[in-house]
Structures are given as C-alpha cells and as structure tokens.
Coordinates of N, CA and C in Angstrom, one line a residue:
M9 N 0.8 -1.2 0.0 CA 0.0 0.0 0.0 C 0.9 1.3 0.0
E10 N 2.1 1.1 0.4 CA 3.0 2.3 0.4 C 3.2 2.8 -1.0
E11 N 3.2 2.0 -1.9 CA 3.4 2.4 -3.3 C 2.2 3.3 -3.7
L12 N 1.0 2.8 -3.4 CA -0.2 3.6 -3.8 C -0.2 4.9 -3.0
L13 N 0.2 4.9 -1.8 CA 0.3 6.2 -1.1 C 1.2 7.2 -1.8
A14 N 2.4 6.7 -2.2 CA 3.3 7.5 -2.9 C 2.7 8.1 -4.2
Y15 N 2.1 7.2 -4.9 CA 1.4 7.6 -6.1 C 0.3 8.6 -5.9
A16 N -0.5 8.4 -4.8 CA -1.6 9.3 -4.5 C -1.1 10.7 -4.2
I17 N 0.0 10.7 -3.4 CA 0.5 12.0 -3.0 C 1.1 12.7 -4.3
L18 N 1.9 11.9 -5.1 CA 2.5 12.5 -6.3 C 1.4 12.9 -7.3
L19 N 0.3 12.2 -7.3 CA -0.8 12.6 -8.2 C -1.4 13.9 -7.7
Y20 N -1.7 14.0 -6.4 CA -2.2 15.2 -5.8 C -1.3 16.4 -6.1
E21 N 0.0 16.2 -6.2 CA 0.9 17.3 -6.4 C 1.2 17.4 -7.9
D22 N 0.5 16.7 -8.8 CA 0.7 16.8 -10.2 C 2.1 16.4 -10.7
I23 N 2.7 15.4 -10.0 CA 4.0 14.9 -10.4 C 3.9 13.7 -11.2
V24 N 2.8 12.9 -10.9 CA 2.5 11.7 -11.8 C 1.1 12.0 -12.3
T25 N 0.8 11.2 -13.4 CA -0.5 11.4 -14.0 C -1.5 10.3 -13.4
E26 N -2.8 10.6 -13.6 CA -3.8 9.6 -13.2 C -3.5 8.3 -13.9
E27 N -3.1 8.3 -15.1 CA -2.8 7.1 -15.8 C -1.7 6.3 -15.2
E28 N -0.7 6.9 -14.7 CA 0.4 6.3 -14.0 C -0.1 5.6 -12.7
Y29 N -0.9 6.4 -12.0 CA -1.5 5.8 -10.8 C -2.4 4.6 -11.1
Q30 N -3.3 4.7 -12.1 CA -4.2 3.6 -12.4 C -3.4 2.4 -12.8
E31 N -2.3 2.6 -13.6 CA -1.5 1.5 -14.1 C -0.9 0.8 -12.9
R32 N -0.3 1.5 -11.9 CA 0.3 0.9 -10.7 C -0.8 0.2 -9.9
L33 N -1.9 0.8 -9.8 CA -3.0 0.1 -9.0 C -3.4 -1.2 -9.7
H34 N -3.6 -1.2 -11.0 CA -4.0 -2.4 -11.7 C -2.9 -3.5 -11.5
T35 N -1.7 -3.1 -11.6 CA -0.6 -4.1 -11.4 C -0.6 -4.7 -10.0
L36 N -0.8 -3.8 -9.0 CA -0.8 -4.3 -7.6 C -2.0 -5.2 -7.4
F37 N -3.2 -4.8 -7.9 CA -4.4 -5.6 -7.8 C -4.2 -7.0 -8.4
L38 N -3.6 -7.1 -9.6 CA -3.4 -8.4 -10.2 C -2.4 -9.2 -9.4
E39 N -1.5 -8.6 -8.7 CA -0.5 -9.3 -7.8 C -1.2 -9.8 -6.5
H40 N -2.2 -9.0 -6.1 CA -2.8 -9.3 -4.8 C -4.4 -9.2 -4.9
P41 N -5.0 -10.1 -5.7 CA -6.4 -10.0 -6.0 C -7.3 -10.1 -4.7
D42 N -6.8 -10.6 -3.6 CA -7.6 -10.8 -2.4 C -7.5 -9.6 -1.5
D43 N -6.8 -8.6 -1.8 CA -6.6 -7.4 -1.0 C -7.9 -6.5 -1.1
R44 N -8.6 -6.4 -0.1 CA -9.9 -5.7 -0.1 C -9.7 -4.2 -0.4
M45 N -8.6 -3.6 0.1 CA -8.4 -2.2 -0.2 C -8.1 -2.0 -1.6
L46 N -7.3 -2.9 -2.2 CA -7.0 -2.7 -3.7 C -8.3 -2.9 -4.5
L47 N -9.2 -3.8 -4.1 CA -10.4 -4.0 -4.8 C -11.3 -2.8 -4.7
D48 N -11.4 -2.2 -3.5 CA -12.1 -1.0 -3.3 C -11.6 0.1 -4.2
L49 N -10.3 0.2 -4.3 CA -9.7 1.3 -5.2 C -9.9 1.0 -6.6
E50 N -9.9 -0.3 -7.0 CA -10.2 -0.7 -8.4 C -11.6 -0.3 -8.8
C51 N -12.5 -0.3 -7.9 CA -13.9 0.0 -8.2 C -14.2 1.4 -8.1
E52 N -13.3 2.2 -7.5 CA -13.6 3.7 -7.3 C -13.3 4.4 -8.6
T53 N -14.3 5.1 -9.1 CA -14.1 5.8 -10.4 C -13.7 7.3 -10.2
D54 N -13.9 7.8 -9.0 CA -13.6 9.2 -8.7 C -12.2 9.2 -8.1
I55 N -11.2 9.8 -8.9 CA -9.8 9.8 -8.4 C -9.7 10.5 -7.1
R56 N -10.4 11.6 -6.9 CA -10.3 12.3 -5.7 C -10.7 11.5 -4.5
K57 N -11.8 10.7 -4.7 CA -12.2 9.8 -3.6 C -11.2 8.7 -3.3
A58 N -10.5 8.3 -4.4 CA -9.5 7.2 -4.2 C -8.3 7.8 -3.4
V59 N -7.9 9.0 -3.8 CA -6.8 9.6 -3.0 C -7.1 9.8 -1.6
I60 N -8.3 10.3 -1.3 CA -8.8 10.5 0.1 C -8.8 9.1 0.8
Y61 N -9.3 8.1 0.1 CA -9.4 6.8 0.7 C -8.0 6.3 1.2
I62 N -7.0 6.5 0.3 CA -5.6 6.1 0.6 C -5.0 6.9 1.7
R63 N -5.2 8.2 1.5 CA -4.6 9.2 2.5 C -5.2 9.0 3.9
T64 N -6.5 8.8 4.0 CA -7.1 8.6 5.3 C -6.6 7.3 6.0
R65 N -6.4 6.3 5.3 CA -5.9 5.1 5.9 C -4.4 5.2 6.3
A66 N -3.7 6.0 5.6 CA -2.3 6.2 5.9 C -2.2 7.2 7.1
D67 N -2.9 8.2 7.1 CA -2.8 9.3 8.1 C -3.3 8.8 9.5
Y68 N -4.2 7.8 9.5 CA -4.8 7.4 10.7 C -4.4 6.0 11.1
G69 N -3.3 5.5 10.4 CA -2.7 4.2 10.9 C -3.4 3.0 10.4
Y70 N -4.4 3.0 9.5 CA -5.0 1.8 9.0 C -4.1 1.0 8.1
I71 N -3.1 1.7 7.6 CA -2.1 1.1 6.8 C -0.8 1.0 7.7
G72 N -0.3 -0.2 7.8 CA 1.0 -0.4 8.5 C 2.1 0.2 7.6
L73 N 2.3 1.5 7.6 CA 3.2 2.1 6.7 C 4.6 1.8 6.9
H74 N 5.3 1.3 5.9 CA 6.7 1.0 5.9 C 7.5 2.2 5.2
P75 N 8.1 3.0 6.0 CA 8.7 4.2 5.4 C 9.7 4.0 4.3
E76 N 10.5 2.9 4.4 CA 11.5 2.6 3.4 C 10.9 2.3 2.1
T77 N 9.8 1.4 2.1 CA 9.2 1.1 0.9 C 8.5 2.3 0.2
F78 N 7.8 3.1 1.0 CA 7.2 4.3 0.6 C 8.3 5.2 0.0
G79 N 9.4 5.4 0.7 CA 10.5 6.3 0.3 C 11.1 5.9 -1.0
R80 N 11.3 4.6 -1.2 CA 12.0 4.1 -2.4 C 11.1 4.4 -3.6
V81 N 9.8 4.2 -3.5 CA 8.9 4.5 -4.6 C 8.9 6.0 -4.9
L82 N 8.7 6.8 -3.8 CA 8.6 8.2 -3.9 C 9.9 8.8 -4.6
M83 N 11.1 8.4 -4.1 CA 12.3 9.0 -4.6 C 12.5 8.5 -6.1
E84 N 12.1 7.3 -6.4 CA 12.3 6.9 -7.8 C 11.5 7.8 -8.8
K85 N 10.2 8.1 -8.4 CA 9.4 8.9 -9.2 C 9.9 10.4 -9.2
L86 N 10.5 10.8 -8.1 CA 11.0 12.2 -8.0 C 12.3 12.3 -8.9
R87 N 13.1 11.2 -8.9 CA 14.3 11.2 -9.8 C 13.9 11.4 -11.2
E88 N 12.8 10.7 -11.6 CA 12.3 10.9 -13.0 C 11.9 12.3 -13.3
C89 N 11.2 12.9 -12.3 CA 10.8 14.3 -12.4 C 12.0 15.2 -12.5
Y90 N 13.0 15.0 -11.6 CA 14.2 15.8 -11.6 C 15.0 15.7 -12.9
S91 N 15.0 14.5 -13.5 CA 15.7 14.4 -14.7 C 15.1 15.2 -15.9
R92 N 13.9 15.5 -15.8 CA 13.2 16.4 -16.8 C 13.2 17.8 -16.4
C93 N 13.7 18.1 -15.2 CA 13.6 19.5 -14.6 C 14.5 20.5 -15.4
T94 N 13.9 21.6 -15.7 CA 14.6 22.7 -16.4 C 14.6 23.9 -15.5
N95 N 13.9 23.9 -14.4 CA 13.9 25.1 -13.5 C 14.0 24.6 -12.0
L96 N 15.2 24.8 -11.5 CA 15.5 24.3 -10.1 C 14.6 25.0 -9.1
R97 N 14.3 26.3 -9.3 CA 13.5 27.0 -8.3 C 12.1 26.3 -8.2
Q98 N 11.5 26.0 -9.4 CA 10.2 25.4 -9.5 C 10.3 24.0 -8.8
F99 N 11.3 23.3 -9.1 CA 11.5 21.9 -8.6 C 11.5 22.0 -7.1
G100 N 12.3 22.9 -6.5 CA 12.4 23.1 -5.1 C 11.1 23.5 -4.5
S101 N 10.4 24.3 -5.1 CA 9.1 24.7 -4.6 C 8.1 23.5 -4.6
E102 N 8.2 22.7 -5.7 CA 7.3 21.5 -5.7 C 7.7 20.5 -4.6
M103 N 9.0 20.4 -4.3 CA 9.4 19.5 -3.3 C 8.9 20.0 -1.9
Y104 N 8.9 21.3 -1.7 CA 8.4 21.8 -0.4 C 6.9 21.5 -0.3
S105 N 6.2 21.7 -1.4 CA 4.7 21.4 -1.4 C 4.5 19.9 -1.2
L106 N 5.3 19.1 -1.7 CA 5.2 17.7 -1.6 C 5.4 17.3 -0.1
W107 N 6.4 17.9 0.5 CA 6.7 17.7 1.9 C 5.5 18.0 2.8
E108 N 4.8 19.1 2.5 CA 3.6 19.5 3.2 C 2.5 18.4 3.1
S109 N 2.5 17.7 2.0 CA 1.5 16.7 1.7 C 1.7 15.3 2.4
L110 N 2.9 15.1 2.9 CA 3.3 13.9 3.5 C 2.6 13.6 4.8
P111 N 2.3 12.4 5.1 CA 1.7 12.1 6.5 C 2.7 12.6 7.5
G112 N 2.2 13.2 8.6 CA 3.0 13.8 9.6 C 4.0 13.0 10.2
N113 N 3.8 11.7 10.3 CA 4.8 10.8 10.9 C 6.0 10.6 10.0
L114 N 5.9 11.0 8.7 CA 7.1 10.9 7.8 C 7.8 12.2 7.6
Q115 N 7.2 13.3 7.9 CA 7.8 14.6 7.6 C 9.1 14.8 8.3
N116 N 9.3 14.3 9.4 CA 10.6 14.6 10.2 C 11.6 13.5 10.0
M117 N 11.4 12.5 9.1 CA 12.3 11.5 8.8 C 13.1 11.8 7.5
E118 N 14.3 11.4 7.5 CA 15.1 11.5 6.2 C 14.7 10.4 5.3
P119 N 14.6 10.6 4.0 CA 15.0 11.7 3.3 C 13.9 12.8 3.1
F120 N 12.7 12.5 3.7 CA 11.6 13.3 3.6 C 11.8 14.7 4.2
W121 N 12.5 14.8 5.3 CA 12.8 16.0 5.9 C 13.5 17.0 5.0
S122 N 14.4 16.5 4.2 CA 15.1 17.3 3.2 C 14.2 18.0 2.3
L123 N 13.0 17.5 2.0 CA 12.0 18.1 1.1 C 11.6 19.5 1.6
C124 N 11.5 19.6 3.0 CA 11.0 20.8 3.6 C 11.9 22.0 3.3
Y125 N 13.1 21.8 3.1 CA 14.0 23.0 2.8 C 14.6 23.0 1.4
A126 N 14.0 22.1 0.6 CA 14.5 22.0 -0.8 C 14.3 23.3 -1.6
D127 N 13.3 24.1 -1.2 CA 13.0 25.3 -1.9 C 14.0 26.4 -1.5
A128 N 14.8 26.3 -0.5 CA 15.7 27.3 -0.1 C 17.0 27.3 -0.9
F129 N 17.4 26.1 -1.3 CA 18.7 26.1 -2.0 C 18.7 26.8 -3.4
P130 N 17.7 26.7 -4.2 CA 17.8 27.5 -5.5 C 17.9 29.0 -5.3
H131 N 17.5 29.5 -4.2 CA 17.5 30.9 -4.0 C 18.9 31.4 -3.6
W132 N 19.8 30.5 -3.4 CA 21.2 30.9 -3.1 C 22.0 31.2 -4.4
N133 N 21.3 30.9 -5.6 CA 21.9 31.1 -6.9 C 23.2 30.3 -7.0
D134 N 23.3 29.2 -6.4 CA 24.5 28.3 -6.5 C 24.0 27.0 -7.1
E135 N 23.9 26.9 -8.5 CA 23.3 25.8 -9.1 C 24.1 24.5 -8.8
A136 N 25.4 24.5 -8.7 CA 26.1 23.3 -8.4 C 25.7 22.7 -7.0
H137 N 25.7 23.6 -6.0 CA 25.3 23.1 -4.7 C 23.9 22.7 -4.6
T138 N 23.0 23.4 -5.3 CA 21.6 23.0 -5.4 C 21.4 21.6 -6.0
R139 N 22.1 21.4 -7.1 CA 22.0 20.1 -7.8 C 22.5 19.0 -6.9
S140 N 23.6 19.3 -6.3 CA 24.2 18.3 -5.4 C 23.3 17.9 -4.3
F141 N 22.6 18.9 -3.7 CA 21.7 18.6 -2.6 C 20.5 17.7 -3.1
F142 N 19.9 18.1 -4.3 CA 18.8 17.3 -4.8 C 19.3 15.9 -5.1
E143 N 20.4 15.8 -5.8 CA 20.9 14.4 -6.2 C 21.2 13.6 -5.0
I144 N 21.7 14.1 -3.9 CA 22.0 13.3 -2.7 C 20.7 12.9 -2.1
M145 N 19.7 13.8 -2.0 CA 18.4 13.5 -1.4 C 17.7 12.4 -2.2
L146 N 17.8 12.5 -3.5 CA 17.1 11.6 -4.4 C 17.7 10.2 -4.4
S147 N 19.0 10.2 -4.1 CA 19.7 8.9 -4.1 C 19.8 8.3 -2.7
Y148 N 19.0 8.8 -1.8 CA 19.0 8.3 -0.4 C 19.0 6.8 -0.2
Y149 N 18.2 6.1 -1.0 CA 18.0 4.7 -0.8 C 19.0 3.9 -1.6
E150 N 19.8 4.5 -2.4 CA 20.8 3.8 -3.1 C 22.0 3.6 -2.2
E151 N 22.9 2.7 -2.6 CA 24.1 2.4 -1.8 C 24.8 3.6 -1.4
G152 N 25.0 3.8 -0.1 CA 25.8 5.0 0.4 C 25.0 6.3 0.5
G153 N 23.7 6.2 0.0 CA 22.9 7.4 0.0 C 22.5 7.9 1.4
V154 N 22.3 7.0 2.3 CA 21.9 7.4 3.7 C 23.0 8.2 4.4
D155 N 24.2 7.7 4.3 CA 25.4 8.4 4.9 C 25.6 9.7 4.3
Q156 N 25.5 9.8 3.0 CA 25.7 11.0 2.3 C 24.6 12.1 2.6
C157 N 23.4 11.6 2.7 CA 22.3 12.5 3.1 C 22.5 13.1 4.5
Y158 N 22.9 12.3 5.4 CA 23.2 12.7 6.8 C 24.3 13.8 6.8
R159 N 25.3 13.5 6.1 CA 26.4 14.5 6.1 C 26.0 15.8 5.5
T160 N 25.2 15.8 4.5 CA 24.7 17.0 3.8 C 23.7 17.8 4.6
S161 N 22.7 17.1 5.2 CA 21.6 17.8 5.8 C 21.9 18.1 7.3
G162 N 22.8 17.4 7.9 CA 23.1 17.7 9.3 C 22.1 16.9 10.2
S163 N 21.4 16.0 9.7 CA 20.4 15.2 10.5 C 21.2 14.2 11.3
P164 N 20.6 13.8 12.5 CA 21.3 12.9 13.4 C 21.5 11.5 12.7

C-alpha cells in the first residue's frame, strides 16, 4: 500500500498522472487480488475519492506504513521528475509542497525532511550546490545514500 500512497501524493501534487496511478493500481491488484483495499480502489471511479481513501488510511494508521518502501517509490518517481527538470526553483518549490502533503509521521524522517527546505537552495543562486543537494536527497535509498544525506543535511 506504500506504493499507492506515494502515487496518490504524487498525483495530488501533479507529479505523476492519473494514468500512472491507475497502471500501478492495476498491477498491484493483479498481484494481490484478495486485498480488499485494492479491490475498493479498483472499483472507485472518482480519483479524488480514491486519493482520500488512501490518505485517510495512511494518516490514521489503518495502513502499517513502511517508510523505506514508501520512500523508495517516492524517490524513484522524483528522480524521474528531476531528470526532466529545467527550473531548479520550481522543482524546489514543488518539493516543499510535496513535503507538506506527506503524512505527519514521515515529515521529520530523512530523506523526507530534506524536502521541507528544498526550496531554499535554489535561492542561493548556486546551481552546483543545489543540484548536489537534490541528487544526494534523491539517491538516499541507493548504496551509500543514507550516509551522504546525513552528512549534507546535518540530520542525526
């Protein structure tokens, strides 16, 4: 369910399309046809209601949320978005908005915490440092990414 939560948040922030969300939902449902939540989502035709359904279960603990699984999916999709990015200020602003959309229990965890100040770096007019920050944050779940992110962000 972590994957669908990531897709729902990214959809809400206009980072993925409804088609991408639907495709991932269909794949997960085919892999787990007995999952009642996936069945409910497959039957839901109103995307806003589907996002609310997912968010409500995540925000109130109905989903045993595994932060690493969620984070891997989220960062993978954000890397795709970053690779198409032509405006670092806009990307930073979108990352801050994304951080605001995260469930509260994830907001203070790395690499999600880095999203809350991602909009500050582009204003320094130091493109190399800004790109380095984004690339370290986005590679958090890759080998060595955790240590690199801690050194950069100053997190414990």
